[in-house]
CSV table of C-alpha atoms and ligand atoms in Angstrom, one decimal:
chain,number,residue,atom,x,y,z
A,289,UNK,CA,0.0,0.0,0.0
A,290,UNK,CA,1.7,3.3,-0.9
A,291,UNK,CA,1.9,6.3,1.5
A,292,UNK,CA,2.0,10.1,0.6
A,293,UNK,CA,4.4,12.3,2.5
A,294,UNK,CA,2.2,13.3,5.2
A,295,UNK,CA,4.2,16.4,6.0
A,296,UNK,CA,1.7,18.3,3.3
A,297,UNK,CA,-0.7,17.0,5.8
A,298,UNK,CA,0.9,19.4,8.4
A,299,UNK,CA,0.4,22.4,6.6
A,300,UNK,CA,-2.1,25.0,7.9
A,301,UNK,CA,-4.7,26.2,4.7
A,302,UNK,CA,-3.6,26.7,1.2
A,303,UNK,CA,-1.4,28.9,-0.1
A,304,UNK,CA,-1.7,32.7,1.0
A,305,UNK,CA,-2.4,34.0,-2.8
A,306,UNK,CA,-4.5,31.1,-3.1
A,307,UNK,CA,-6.4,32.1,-0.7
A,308,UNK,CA,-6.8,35.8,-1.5
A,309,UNK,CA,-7.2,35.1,-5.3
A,310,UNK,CA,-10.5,32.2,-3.6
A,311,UNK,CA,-11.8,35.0,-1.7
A,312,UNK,CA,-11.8,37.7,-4.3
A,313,UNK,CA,-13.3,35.4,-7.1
A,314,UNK,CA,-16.4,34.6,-4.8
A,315,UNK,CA,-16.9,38.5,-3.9
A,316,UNK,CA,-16.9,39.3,-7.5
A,317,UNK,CA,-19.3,36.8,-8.3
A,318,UNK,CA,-21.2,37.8,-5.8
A,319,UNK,CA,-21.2,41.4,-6.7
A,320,UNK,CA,-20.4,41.3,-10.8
A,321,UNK,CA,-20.7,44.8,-11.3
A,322,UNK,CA,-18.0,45.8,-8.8
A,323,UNK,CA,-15.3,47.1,-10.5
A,324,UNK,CA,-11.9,45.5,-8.5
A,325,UNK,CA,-8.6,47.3,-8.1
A,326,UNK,CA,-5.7,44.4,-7.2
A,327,UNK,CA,-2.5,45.8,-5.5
A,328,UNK,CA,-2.4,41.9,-3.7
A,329,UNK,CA,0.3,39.9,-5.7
A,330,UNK,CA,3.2,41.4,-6.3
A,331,UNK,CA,2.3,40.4,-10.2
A,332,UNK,CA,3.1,43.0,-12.8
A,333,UNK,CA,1.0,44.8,-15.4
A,334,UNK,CA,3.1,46.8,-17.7
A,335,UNK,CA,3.9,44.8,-21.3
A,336,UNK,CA,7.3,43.4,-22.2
A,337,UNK,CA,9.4,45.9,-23.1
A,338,UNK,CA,9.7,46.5,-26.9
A,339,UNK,CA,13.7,44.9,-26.7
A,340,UNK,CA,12.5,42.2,-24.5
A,341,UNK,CA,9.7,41.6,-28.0
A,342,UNK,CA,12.5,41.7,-30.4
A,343,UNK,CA,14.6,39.4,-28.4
A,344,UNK,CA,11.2,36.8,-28.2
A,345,UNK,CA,10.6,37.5,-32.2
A,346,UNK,CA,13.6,36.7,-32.9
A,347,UNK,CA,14.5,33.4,-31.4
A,348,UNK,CA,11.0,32.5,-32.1
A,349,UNK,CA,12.1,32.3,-36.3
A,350,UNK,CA,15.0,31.1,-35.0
A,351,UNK,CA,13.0,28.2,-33.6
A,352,UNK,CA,11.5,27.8,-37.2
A,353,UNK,CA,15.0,26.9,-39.1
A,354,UNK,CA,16.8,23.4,-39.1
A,355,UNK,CA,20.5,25.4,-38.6
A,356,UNK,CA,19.3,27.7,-35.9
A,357,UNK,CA,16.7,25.4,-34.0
A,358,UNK,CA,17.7,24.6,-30.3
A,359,UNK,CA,16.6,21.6,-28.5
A,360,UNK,CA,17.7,21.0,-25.0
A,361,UNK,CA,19.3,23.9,-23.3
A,362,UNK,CA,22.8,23.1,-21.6
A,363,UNK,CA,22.5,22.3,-17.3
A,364,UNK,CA,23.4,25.6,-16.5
A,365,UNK,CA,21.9,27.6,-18.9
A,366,UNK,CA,23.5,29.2,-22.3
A,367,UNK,CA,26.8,31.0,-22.0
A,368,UNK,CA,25.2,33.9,-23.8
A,369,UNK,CA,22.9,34.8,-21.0
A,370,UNK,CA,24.9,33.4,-17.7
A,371,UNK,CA,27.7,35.5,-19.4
A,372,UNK,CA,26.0,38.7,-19.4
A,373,UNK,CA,24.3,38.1,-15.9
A,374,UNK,CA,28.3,37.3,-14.7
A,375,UNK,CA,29.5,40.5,-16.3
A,376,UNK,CA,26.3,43.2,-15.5
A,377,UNK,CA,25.1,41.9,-11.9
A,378,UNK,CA,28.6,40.7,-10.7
A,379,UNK,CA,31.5,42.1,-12.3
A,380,UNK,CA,30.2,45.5,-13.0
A,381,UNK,CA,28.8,46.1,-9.0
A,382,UNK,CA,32.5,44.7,-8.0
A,383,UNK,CA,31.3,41.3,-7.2
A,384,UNK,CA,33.6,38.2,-7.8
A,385,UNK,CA,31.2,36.1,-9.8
A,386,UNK,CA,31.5,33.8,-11.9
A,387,UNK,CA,29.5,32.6,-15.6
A,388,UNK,CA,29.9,29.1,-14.0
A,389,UNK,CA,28.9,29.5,-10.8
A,390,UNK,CA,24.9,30.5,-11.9
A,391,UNK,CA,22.4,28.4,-12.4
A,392,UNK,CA,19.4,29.5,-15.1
A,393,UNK,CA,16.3,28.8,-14.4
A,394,UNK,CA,12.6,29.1,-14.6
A,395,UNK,CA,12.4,31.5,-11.7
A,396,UNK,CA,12.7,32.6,-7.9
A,397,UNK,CA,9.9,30.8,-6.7
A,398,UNK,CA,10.9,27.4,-7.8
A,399,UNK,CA,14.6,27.8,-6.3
A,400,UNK,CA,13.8,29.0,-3.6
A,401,UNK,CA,11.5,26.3,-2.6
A,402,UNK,CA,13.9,23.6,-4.5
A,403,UNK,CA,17.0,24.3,-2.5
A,404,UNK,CA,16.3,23.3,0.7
A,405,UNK,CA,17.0,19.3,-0.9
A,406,UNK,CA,20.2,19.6,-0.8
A,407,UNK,CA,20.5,20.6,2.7
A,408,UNK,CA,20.4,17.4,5.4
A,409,UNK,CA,16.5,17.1,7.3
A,410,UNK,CA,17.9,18.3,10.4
A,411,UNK,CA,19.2,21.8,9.7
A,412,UNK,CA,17.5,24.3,11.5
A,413,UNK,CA,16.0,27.2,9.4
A,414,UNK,CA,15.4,30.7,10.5
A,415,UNK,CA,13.3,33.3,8.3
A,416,UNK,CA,12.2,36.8,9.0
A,417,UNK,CA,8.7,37.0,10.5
A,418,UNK,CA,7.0,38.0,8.1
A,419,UNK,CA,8.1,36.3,5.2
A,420,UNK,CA,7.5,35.3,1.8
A,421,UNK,CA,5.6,32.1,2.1
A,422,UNK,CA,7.8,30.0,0.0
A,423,UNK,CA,10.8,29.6,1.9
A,424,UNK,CA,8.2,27.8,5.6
A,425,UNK,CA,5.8,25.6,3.4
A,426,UNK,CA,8.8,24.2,1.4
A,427,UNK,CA,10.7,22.9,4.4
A,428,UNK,CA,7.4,22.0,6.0
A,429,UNK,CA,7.3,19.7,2.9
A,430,UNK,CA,10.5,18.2,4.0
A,431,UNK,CA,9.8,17.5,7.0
A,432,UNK,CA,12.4,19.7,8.8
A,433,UNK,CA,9.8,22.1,10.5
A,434,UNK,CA,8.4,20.1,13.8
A,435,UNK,CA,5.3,20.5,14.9
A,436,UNK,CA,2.6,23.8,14.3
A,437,UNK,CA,1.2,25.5,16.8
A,438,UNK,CA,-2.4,27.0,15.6
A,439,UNK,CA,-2.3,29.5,18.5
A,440,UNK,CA,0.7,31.6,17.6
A,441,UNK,CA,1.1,30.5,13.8
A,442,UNK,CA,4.4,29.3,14.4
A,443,UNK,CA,6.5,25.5,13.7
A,444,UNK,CA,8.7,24.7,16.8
A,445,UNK,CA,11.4,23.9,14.5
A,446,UNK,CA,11.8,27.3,12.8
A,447,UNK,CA,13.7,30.1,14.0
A,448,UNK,CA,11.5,33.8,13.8
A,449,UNK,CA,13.4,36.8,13.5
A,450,UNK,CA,10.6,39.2,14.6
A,451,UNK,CA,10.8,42.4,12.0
A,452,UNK,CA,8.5,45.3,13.3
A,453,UNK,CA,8.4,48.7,13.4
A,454,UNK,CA,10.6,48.4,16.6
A,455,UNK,CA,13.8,47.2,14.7
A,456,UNK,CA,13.0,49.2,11.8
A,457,UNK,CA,11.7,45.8,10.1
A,458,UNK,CA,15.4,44.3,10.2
A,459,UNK,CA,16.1,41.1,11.9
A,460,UNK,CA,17.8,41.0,15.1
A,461,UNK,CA,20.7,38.1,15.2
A,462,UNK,CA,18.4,35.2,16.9
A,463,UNK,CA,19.3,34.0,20.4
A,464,UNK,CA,19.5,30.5,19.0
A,465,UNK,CA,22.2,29.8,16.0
A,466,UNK,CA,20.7,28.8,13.0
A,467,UNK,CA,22.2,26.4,10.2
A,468,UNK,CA,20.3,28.0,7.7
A,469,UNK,CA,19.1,31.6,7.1
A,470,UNK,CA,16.6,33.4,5.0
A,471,UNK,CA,17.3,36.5,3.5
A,472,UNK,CA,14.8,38.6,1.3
A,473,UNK,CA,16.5,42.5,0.8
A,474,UNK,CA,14.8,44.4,-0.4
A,475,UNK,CA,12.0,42.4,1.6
A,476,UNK,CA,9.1,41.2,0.7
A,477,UNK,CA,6.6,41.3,2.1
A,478,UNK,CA,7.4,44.2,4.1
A,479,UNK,CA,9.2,46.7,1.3
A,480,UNK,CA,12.1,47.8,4.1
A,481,UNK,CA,15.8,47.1,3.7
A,482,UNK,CA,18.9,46.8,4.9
A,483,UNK,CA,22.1,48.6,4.7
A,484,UNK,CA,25.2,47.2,3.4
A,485,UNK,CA,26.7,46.9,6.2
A,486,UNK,CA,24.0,45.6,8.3
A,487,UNK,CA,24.2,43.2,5.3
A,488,UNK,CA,27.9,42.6,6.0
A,489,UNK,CA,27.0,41.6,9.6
A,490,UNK,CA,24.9,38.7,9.0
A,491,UNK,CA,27.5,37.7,6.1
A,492,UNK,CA,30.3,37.5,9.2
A,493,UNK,CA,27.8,35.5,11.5
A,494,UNK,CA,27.3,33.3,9.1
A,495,UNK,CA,30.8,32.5,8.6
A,496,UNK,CA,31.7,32.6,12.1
A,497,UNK,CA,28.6,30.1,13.0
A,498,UNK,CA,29.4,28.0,10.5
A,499,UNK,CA,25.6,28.7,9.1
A,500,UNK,CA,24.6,29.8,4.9
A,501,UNK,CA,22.5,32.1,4.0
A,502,UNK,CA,19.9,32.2,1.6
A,503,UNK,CA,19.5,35.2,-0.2
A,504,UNK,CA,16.7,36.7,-2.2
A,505,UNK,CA,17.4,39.1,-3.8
A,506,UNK,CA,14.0,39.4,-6.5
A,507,UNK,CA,13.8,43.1,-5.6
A,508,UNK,CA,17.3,44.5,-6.4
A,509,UNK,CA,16.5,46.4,-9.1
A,510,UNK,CA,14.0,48.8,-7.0
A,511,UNK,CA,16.7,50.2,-4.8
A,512,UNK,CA,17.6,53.3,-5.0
A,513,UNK,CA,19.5,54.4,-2.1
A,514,UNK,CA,23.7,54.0,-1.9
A,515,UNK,CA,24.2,52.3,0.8
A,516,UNK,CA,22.1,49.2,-0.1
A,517,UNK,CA,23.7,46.5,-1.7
A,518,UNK,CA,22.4,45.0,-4.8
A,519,UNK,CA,23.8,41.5,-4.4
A,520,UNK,CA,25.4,40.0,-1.1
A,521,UNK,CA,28.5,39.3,-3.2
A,522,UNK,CA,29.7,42.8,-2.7
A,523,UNK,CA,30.2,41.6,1.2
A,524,UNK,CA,33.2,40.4,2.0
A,525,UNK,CA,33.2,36.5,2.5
A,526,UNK,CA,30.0,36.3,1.2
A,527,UNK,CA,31.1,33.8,-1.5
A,528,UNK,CA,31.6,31.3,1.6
A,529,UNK,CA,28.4,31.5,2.9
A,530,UNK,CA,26.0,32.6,0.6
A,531,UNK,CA,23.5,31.3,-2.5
A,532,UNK,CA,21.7,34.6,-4.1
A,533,UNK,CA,18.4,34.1,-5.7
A,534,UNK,CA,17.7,36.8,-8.3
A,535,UNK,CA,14.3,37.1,-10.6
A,536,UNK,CA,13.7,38.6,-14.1
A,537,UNK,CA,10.1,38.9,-13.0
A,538,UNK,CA,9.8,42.1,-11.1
A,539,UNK,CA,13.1,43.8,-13.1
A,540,UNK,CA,12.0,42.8,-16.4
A,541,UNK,CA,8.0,41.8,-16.2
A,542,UNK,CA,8.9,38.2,-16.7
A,543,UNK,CA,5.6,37.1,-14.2
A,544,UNK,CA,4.8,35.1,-17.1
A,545,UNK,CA,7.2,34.4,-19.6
A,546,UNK,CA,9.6,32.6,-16.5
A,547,UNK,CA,12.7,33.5,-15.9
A,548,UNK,CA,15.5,33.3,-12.9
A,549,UNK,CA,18.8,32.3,-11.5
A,550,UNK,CA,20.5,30.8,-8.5
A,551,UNK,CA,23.9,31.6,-7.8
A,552,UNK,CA,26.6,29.2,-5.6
A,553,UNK,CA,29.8,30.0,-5.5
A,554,UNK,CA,32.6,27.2,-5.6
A,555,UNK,CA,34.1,28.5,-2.1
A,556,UNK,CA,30.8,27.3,-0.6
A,557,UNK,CA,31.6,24.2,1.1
A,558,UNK,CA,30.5,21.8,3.6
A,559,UNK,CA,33.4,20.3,4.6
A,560,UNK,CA,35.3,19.7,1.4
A,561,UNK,CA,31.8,19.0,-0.6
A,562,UNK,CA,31.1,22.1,-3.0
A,563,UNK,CA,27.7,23.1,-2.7
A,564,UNK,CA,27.6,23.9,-6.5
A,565,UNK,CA,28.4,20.6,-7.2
A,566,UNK,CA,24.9,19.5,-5.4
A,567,UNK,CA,23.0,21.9,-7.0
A,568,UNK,CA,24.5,21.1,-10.1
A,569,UNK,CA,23.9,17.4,-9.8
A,570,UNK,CA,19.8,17.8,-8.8
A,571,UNK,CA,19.8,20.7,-11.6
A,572,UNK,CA,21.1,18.2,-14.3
A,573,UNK,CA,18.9,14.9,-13.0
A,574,UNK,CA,15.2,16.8,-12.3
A,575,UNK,CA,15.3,20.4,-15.1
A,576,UNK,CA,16.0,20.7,-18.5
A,577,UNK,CA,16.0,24.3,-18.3
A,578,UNK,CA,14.7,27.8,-19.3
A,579,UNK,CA,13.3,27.5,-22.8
A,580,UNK,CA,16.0,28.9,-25.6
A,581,UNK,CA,13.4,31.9,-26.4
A,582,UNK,CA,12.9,32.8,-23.3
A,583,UNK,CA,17.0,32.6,-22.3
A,584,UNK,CA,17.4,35.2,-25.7
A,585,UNK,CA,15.1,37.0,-24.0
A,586,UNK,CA,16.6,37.4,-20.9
A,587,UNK,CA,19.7,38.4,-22.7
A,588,UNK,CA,18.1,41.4,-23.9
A,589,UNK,CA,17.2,42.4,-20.5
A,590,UNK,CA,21.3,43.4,-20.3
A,591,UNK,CA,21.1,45.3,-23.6
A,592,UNK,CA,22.2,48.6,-23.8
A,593,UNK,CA,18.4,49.6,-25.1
A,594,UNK,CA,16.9,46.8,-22.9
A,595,UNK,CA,18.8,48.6,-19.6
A,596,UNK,CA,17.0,51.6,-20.5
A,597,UNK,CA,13.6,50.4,-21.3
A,598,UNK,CA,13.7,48.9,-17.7
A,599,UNK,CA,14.5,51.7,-15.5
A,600,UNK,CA,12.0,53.4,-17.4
A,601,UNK,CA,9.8,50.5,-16.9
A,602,UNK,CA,10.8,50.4,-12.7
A,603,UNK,CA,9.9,53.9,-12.7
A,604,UNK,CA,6.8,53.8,-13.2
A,605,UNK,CA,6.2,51.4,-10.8
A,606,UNK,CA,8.0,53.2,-8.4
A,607,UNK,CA,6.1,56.1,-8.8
A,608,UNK,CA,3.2,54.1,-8.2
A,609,UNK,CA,5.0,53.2,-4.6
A,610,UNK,CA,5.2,57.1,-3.9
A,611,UNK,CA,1.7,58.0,-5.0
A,612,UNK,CA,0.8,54.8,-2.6
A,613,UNK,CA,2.8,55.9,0.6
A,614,UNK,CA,2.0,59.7,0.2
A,615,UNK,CA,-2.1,58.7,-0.6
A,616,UNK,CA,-2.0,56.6,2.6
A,617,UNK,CA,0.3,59.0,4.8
A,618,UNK,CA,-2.3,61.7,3.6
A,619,UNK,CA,-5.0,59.7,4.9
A,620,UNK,CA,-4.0,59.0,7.9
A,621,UNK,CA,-2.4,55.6,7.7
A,622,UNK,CA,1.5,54.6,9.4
A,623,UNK,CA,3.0,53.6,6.4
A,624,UNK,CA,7.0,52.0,5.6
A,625,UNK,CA,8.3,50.6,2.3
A,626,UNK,CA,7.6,51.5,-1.0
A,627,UNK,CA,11.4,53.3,-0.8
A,628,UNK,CA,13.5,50.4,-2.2
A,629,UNK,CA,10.8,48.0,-3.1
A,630,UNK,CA,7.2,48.2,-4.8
A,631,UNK,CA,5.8,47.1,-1.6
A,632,UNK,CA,4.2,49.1,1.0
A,633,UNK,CA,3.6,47.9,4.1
A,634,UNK,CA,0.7,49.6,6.5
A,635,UNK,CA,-0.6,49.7,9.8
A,636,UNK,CA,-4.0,48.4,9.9
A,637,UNK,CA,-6.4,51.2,11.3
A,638,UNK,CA,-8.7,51.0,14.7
A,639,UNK,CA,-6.7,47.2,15.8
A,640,UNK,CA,-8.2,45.7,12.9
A,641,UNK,CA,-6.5,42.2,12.2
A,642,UNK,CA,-4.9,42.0,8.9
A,643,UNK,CA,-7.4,39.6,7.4
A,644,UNK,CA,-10.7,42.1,8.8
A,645,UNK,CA,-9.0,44.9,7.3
A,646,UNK,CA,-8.7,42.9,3.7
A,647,UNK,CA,-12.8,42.5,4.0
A,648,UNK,CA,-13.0,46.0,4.9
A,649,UNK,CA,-11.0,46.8,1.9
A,650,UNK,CA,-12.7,44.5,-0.5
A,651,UNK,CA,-16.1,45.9,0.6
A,652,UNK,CA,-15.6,49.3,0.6
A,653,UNK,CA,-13.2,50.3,-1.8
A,654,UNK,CA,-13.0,47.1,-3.8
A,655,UNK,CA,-9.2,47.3,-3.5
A,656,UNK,CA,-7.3,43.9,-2.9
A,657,UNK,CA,-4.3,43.6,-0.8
A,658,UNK,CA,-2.2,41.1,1.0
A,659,UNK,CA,-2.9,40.4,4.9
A,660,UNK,CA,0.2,40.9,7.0
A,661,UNK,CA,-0.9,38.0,8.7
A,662,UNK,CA,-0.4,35.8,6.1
A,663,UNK,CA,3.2,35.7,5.5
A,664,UNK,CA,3.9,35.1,9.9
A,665,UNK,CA,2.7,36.1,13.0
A,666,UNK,CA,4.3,39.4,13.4
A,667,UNK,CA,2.6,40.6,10.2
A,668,UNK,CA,-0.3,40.5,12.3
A,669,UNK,CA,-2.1,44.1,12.3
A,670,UNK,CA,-0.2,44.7,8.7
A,671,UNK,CA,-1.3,45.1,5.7
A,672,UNK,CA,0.8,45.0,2.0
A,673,UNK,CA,-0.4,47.1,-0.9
A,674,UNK,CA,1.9,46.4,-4.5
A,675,UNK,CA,2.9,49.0,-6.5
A,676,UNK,CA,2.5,46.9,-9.7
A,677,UNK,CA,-0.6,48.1,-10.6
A,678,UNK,CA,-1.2,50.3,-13.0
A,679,UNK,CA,-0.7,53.8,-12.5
A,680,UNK,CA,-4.4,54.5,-13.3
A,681,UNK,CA,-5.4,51.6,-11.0
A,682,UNK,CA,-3.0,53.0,-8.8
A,683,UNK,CA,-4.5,56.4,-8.5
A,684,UNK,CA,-8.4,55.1,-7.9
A,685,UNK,CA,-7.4,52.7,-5.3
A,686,UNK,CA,-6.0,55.9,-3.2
A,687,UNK,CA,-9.4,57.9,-3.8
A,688,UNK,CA,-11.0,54.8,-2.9
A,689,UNK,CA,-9.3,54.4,0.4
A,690,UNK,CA,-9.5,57.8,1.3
A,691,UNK,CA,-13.4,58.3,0.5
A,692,UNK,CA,-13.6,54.8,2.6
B,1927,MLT,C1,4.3,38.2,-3.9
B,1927,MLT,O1,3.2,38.8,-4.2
B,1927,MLT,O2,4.7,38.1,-2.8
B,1927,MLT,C2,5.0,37.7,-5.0
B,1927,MLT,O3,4.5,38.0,-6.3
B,1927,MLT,C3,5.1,36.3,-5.0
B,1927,MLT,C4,6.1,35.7,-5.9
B,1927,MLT,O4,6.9,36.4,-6.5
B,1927,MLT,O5,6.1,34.5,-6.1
């Protein structure tokens, strides 16, 4: 008789957007002529940009000819793309990266939750409370989570690292070491950062503890302060300790055309077993990688025409953030984020919970957010609002909230 792997059992509900995208489906049934505004997932709305097009077109006839047809893409990606990510994210920020050392793939979300397997069951984790869903439910899938306590939200294997307003929304070093950390700067869900140096502290206790780090970086290209740095790898020792995730979804609109990399450098070891080699072993055996079209597509991202169509393109949205925080402030709301990340994070008004004040929302302005509350127990009294909307969208919502 076969058995499933009852960890699934363990976990709480369905996934967070899941949920949301359940709950708004049966309001708008329920009221069809209700027009909805969605700032909840952090999906985008702009098109592709018109390089990003070319790039598609283009590999697209390529597709169509015997001499330029690909088949299988090679385990790490092709050259042409993991080159130009080496040279733009790495070399040009300073970073000692290397073409081999990154891994192309179909996205953030899927490395993220994949790389946990080549870590043993009983490492203990520690995220950021709140945090982006992913990173608990995968290892709750592995079984490396204990047990989960209803009451405060929480698995008794998992390190929180409480971010509030009271530490700015950056984690405190937890009292208990952890063997593996999560790291999402610019964060999600709560749009704050941290500085490069702060950075450079948890780079230097993980080395010291003996501990890696996991770090998401899906947000980079929203920064716009100095003395935020855009990949760990420009902290000393970081290639020791650390595998970067990075995203072309929210730099480059890629939501759905799929898109991502993992990097791990070869100084990562355990012992004298190279972490790369791992990844690159369950990389080769269970993907055949990011589809040819869509890698020539990614390519064009780095163009010199590409480069400019996205900061046009990151703009927008992040004028969106401001005309979000400011609406907000004006109304009366406490408001952080939305700075060095399209997310803004608010205080829910009058003690509302996070998930009453999404109802409220719904009902009265027909704007859809994200509960604090769903991404850990400190989100709790938190709301998220996205600034990928579009600026229209963007706009209404704010009249919306402040007529509510
Ligand atoms: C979010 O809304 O948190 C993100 O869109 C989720 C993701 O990138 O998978």
């Amino acid at each position: 008789m076969f058995k499933i792997n009852d960890n699934y059992l363990k976990l709480p509900g369905s996934y967070l957007f899941s949920t949301i995208a359940k709950k708004v489906n049966e309001y708008q049934t329920a009221n069809p002529e209700k027009d909805i505004i969605r700032l909840g997932i952090g999906d985008v709305t702009q098109p592709l940009a018109p390089s990003i097009i070319d790039a598609l077109h283009g590999a697209v006839d390529e597709m169509a000819h015997a001499e330029t047809f690909h088949g299988y893409a090679p385990d790490l990606g092709y050259e042409f793309l993991r080159n130009a990510i080496a040279k733009n994210d790495y070399t040009d920020r300073g970073a000692d990266i290397e073409a081999d050392e990154i891994f192309v793939s179909d996205g953030a979300k899927c490395d993220s939750g994949n790389i946990q397997e080549i870590f043993a069951q009983d490492n203990k984790i520690a995220v950021c409370d709140p945090v982006y869903p992913v990173y608990v439910d995968t290892n709750v899938m592995a079984g490396r989570t204990g047990t989960y306590d209803p009451k405060a939200e929480t698995w008794s294997d998992v390190i929180y690292m409480p971010c509030t307003a009271e530490n700015n929304f950056a984690p405190d070093f937890p009292d208990e070491v952890p063997d593996i950390i999560y790291l999402c700067f610019p964060n999600n869900p709560t749009g704050s950062t941290i500085t490069k140096d702060q950075l450079q502290g948890w780079v230097d206790y993980a080395n010291k503890n003996g501990a890696v780090i996991i770090y998401d970086a899906a947000y980079e290209a929203y920064i716009s302060e100095d003395n935020v740095a855009h990949t760990i790898y420009e902290c000393e020792g970081a290639r020791t300790c650390a595998i970067e995730l990075k995203s072309f979804s929210k730099n480059a609109g890629f939501t759905g055309v799929r898109l991502g990399y993992t990097v791990i450098p070869k100084d990562l070891k355990c012992g004298d077993v190279q972490l790369h080699s791992l990844w690159a072993r369950r990389h080769g055996t269970k993907y055949n990688g990011a589809p040819y079209i869509v890698q020539k597509a990614g390519e064009a991202v780095y163009s010199e025409a590409g480069k400019a169509q996205l900061k046009e393109q990151v703009g927008y949205y992040m004028n969106n953030a401001k005309v979000i925080f400011e609406g907000l402030k004006d109304a009366g709301y406490t408001v952080s984020g939305g700075v060095n990340a399209p997310y803004i994070w608010l205080k829910t008004p009058d003690h509302m919970t996070s998930w009453e004040f999404f109802d409220h929302l719904l009902e009265n302005a027909n704007v859809v957010g994200t509960p604090g509350s769903g991404f850990g127990p400190s989100g709790e009294g938190y709301f998220r609002l996205t600034a990928f909307g579009s600026y229209e969208n963007t706009v209404a919502a704010m009249e919306r909230i402040k007529n509510m």
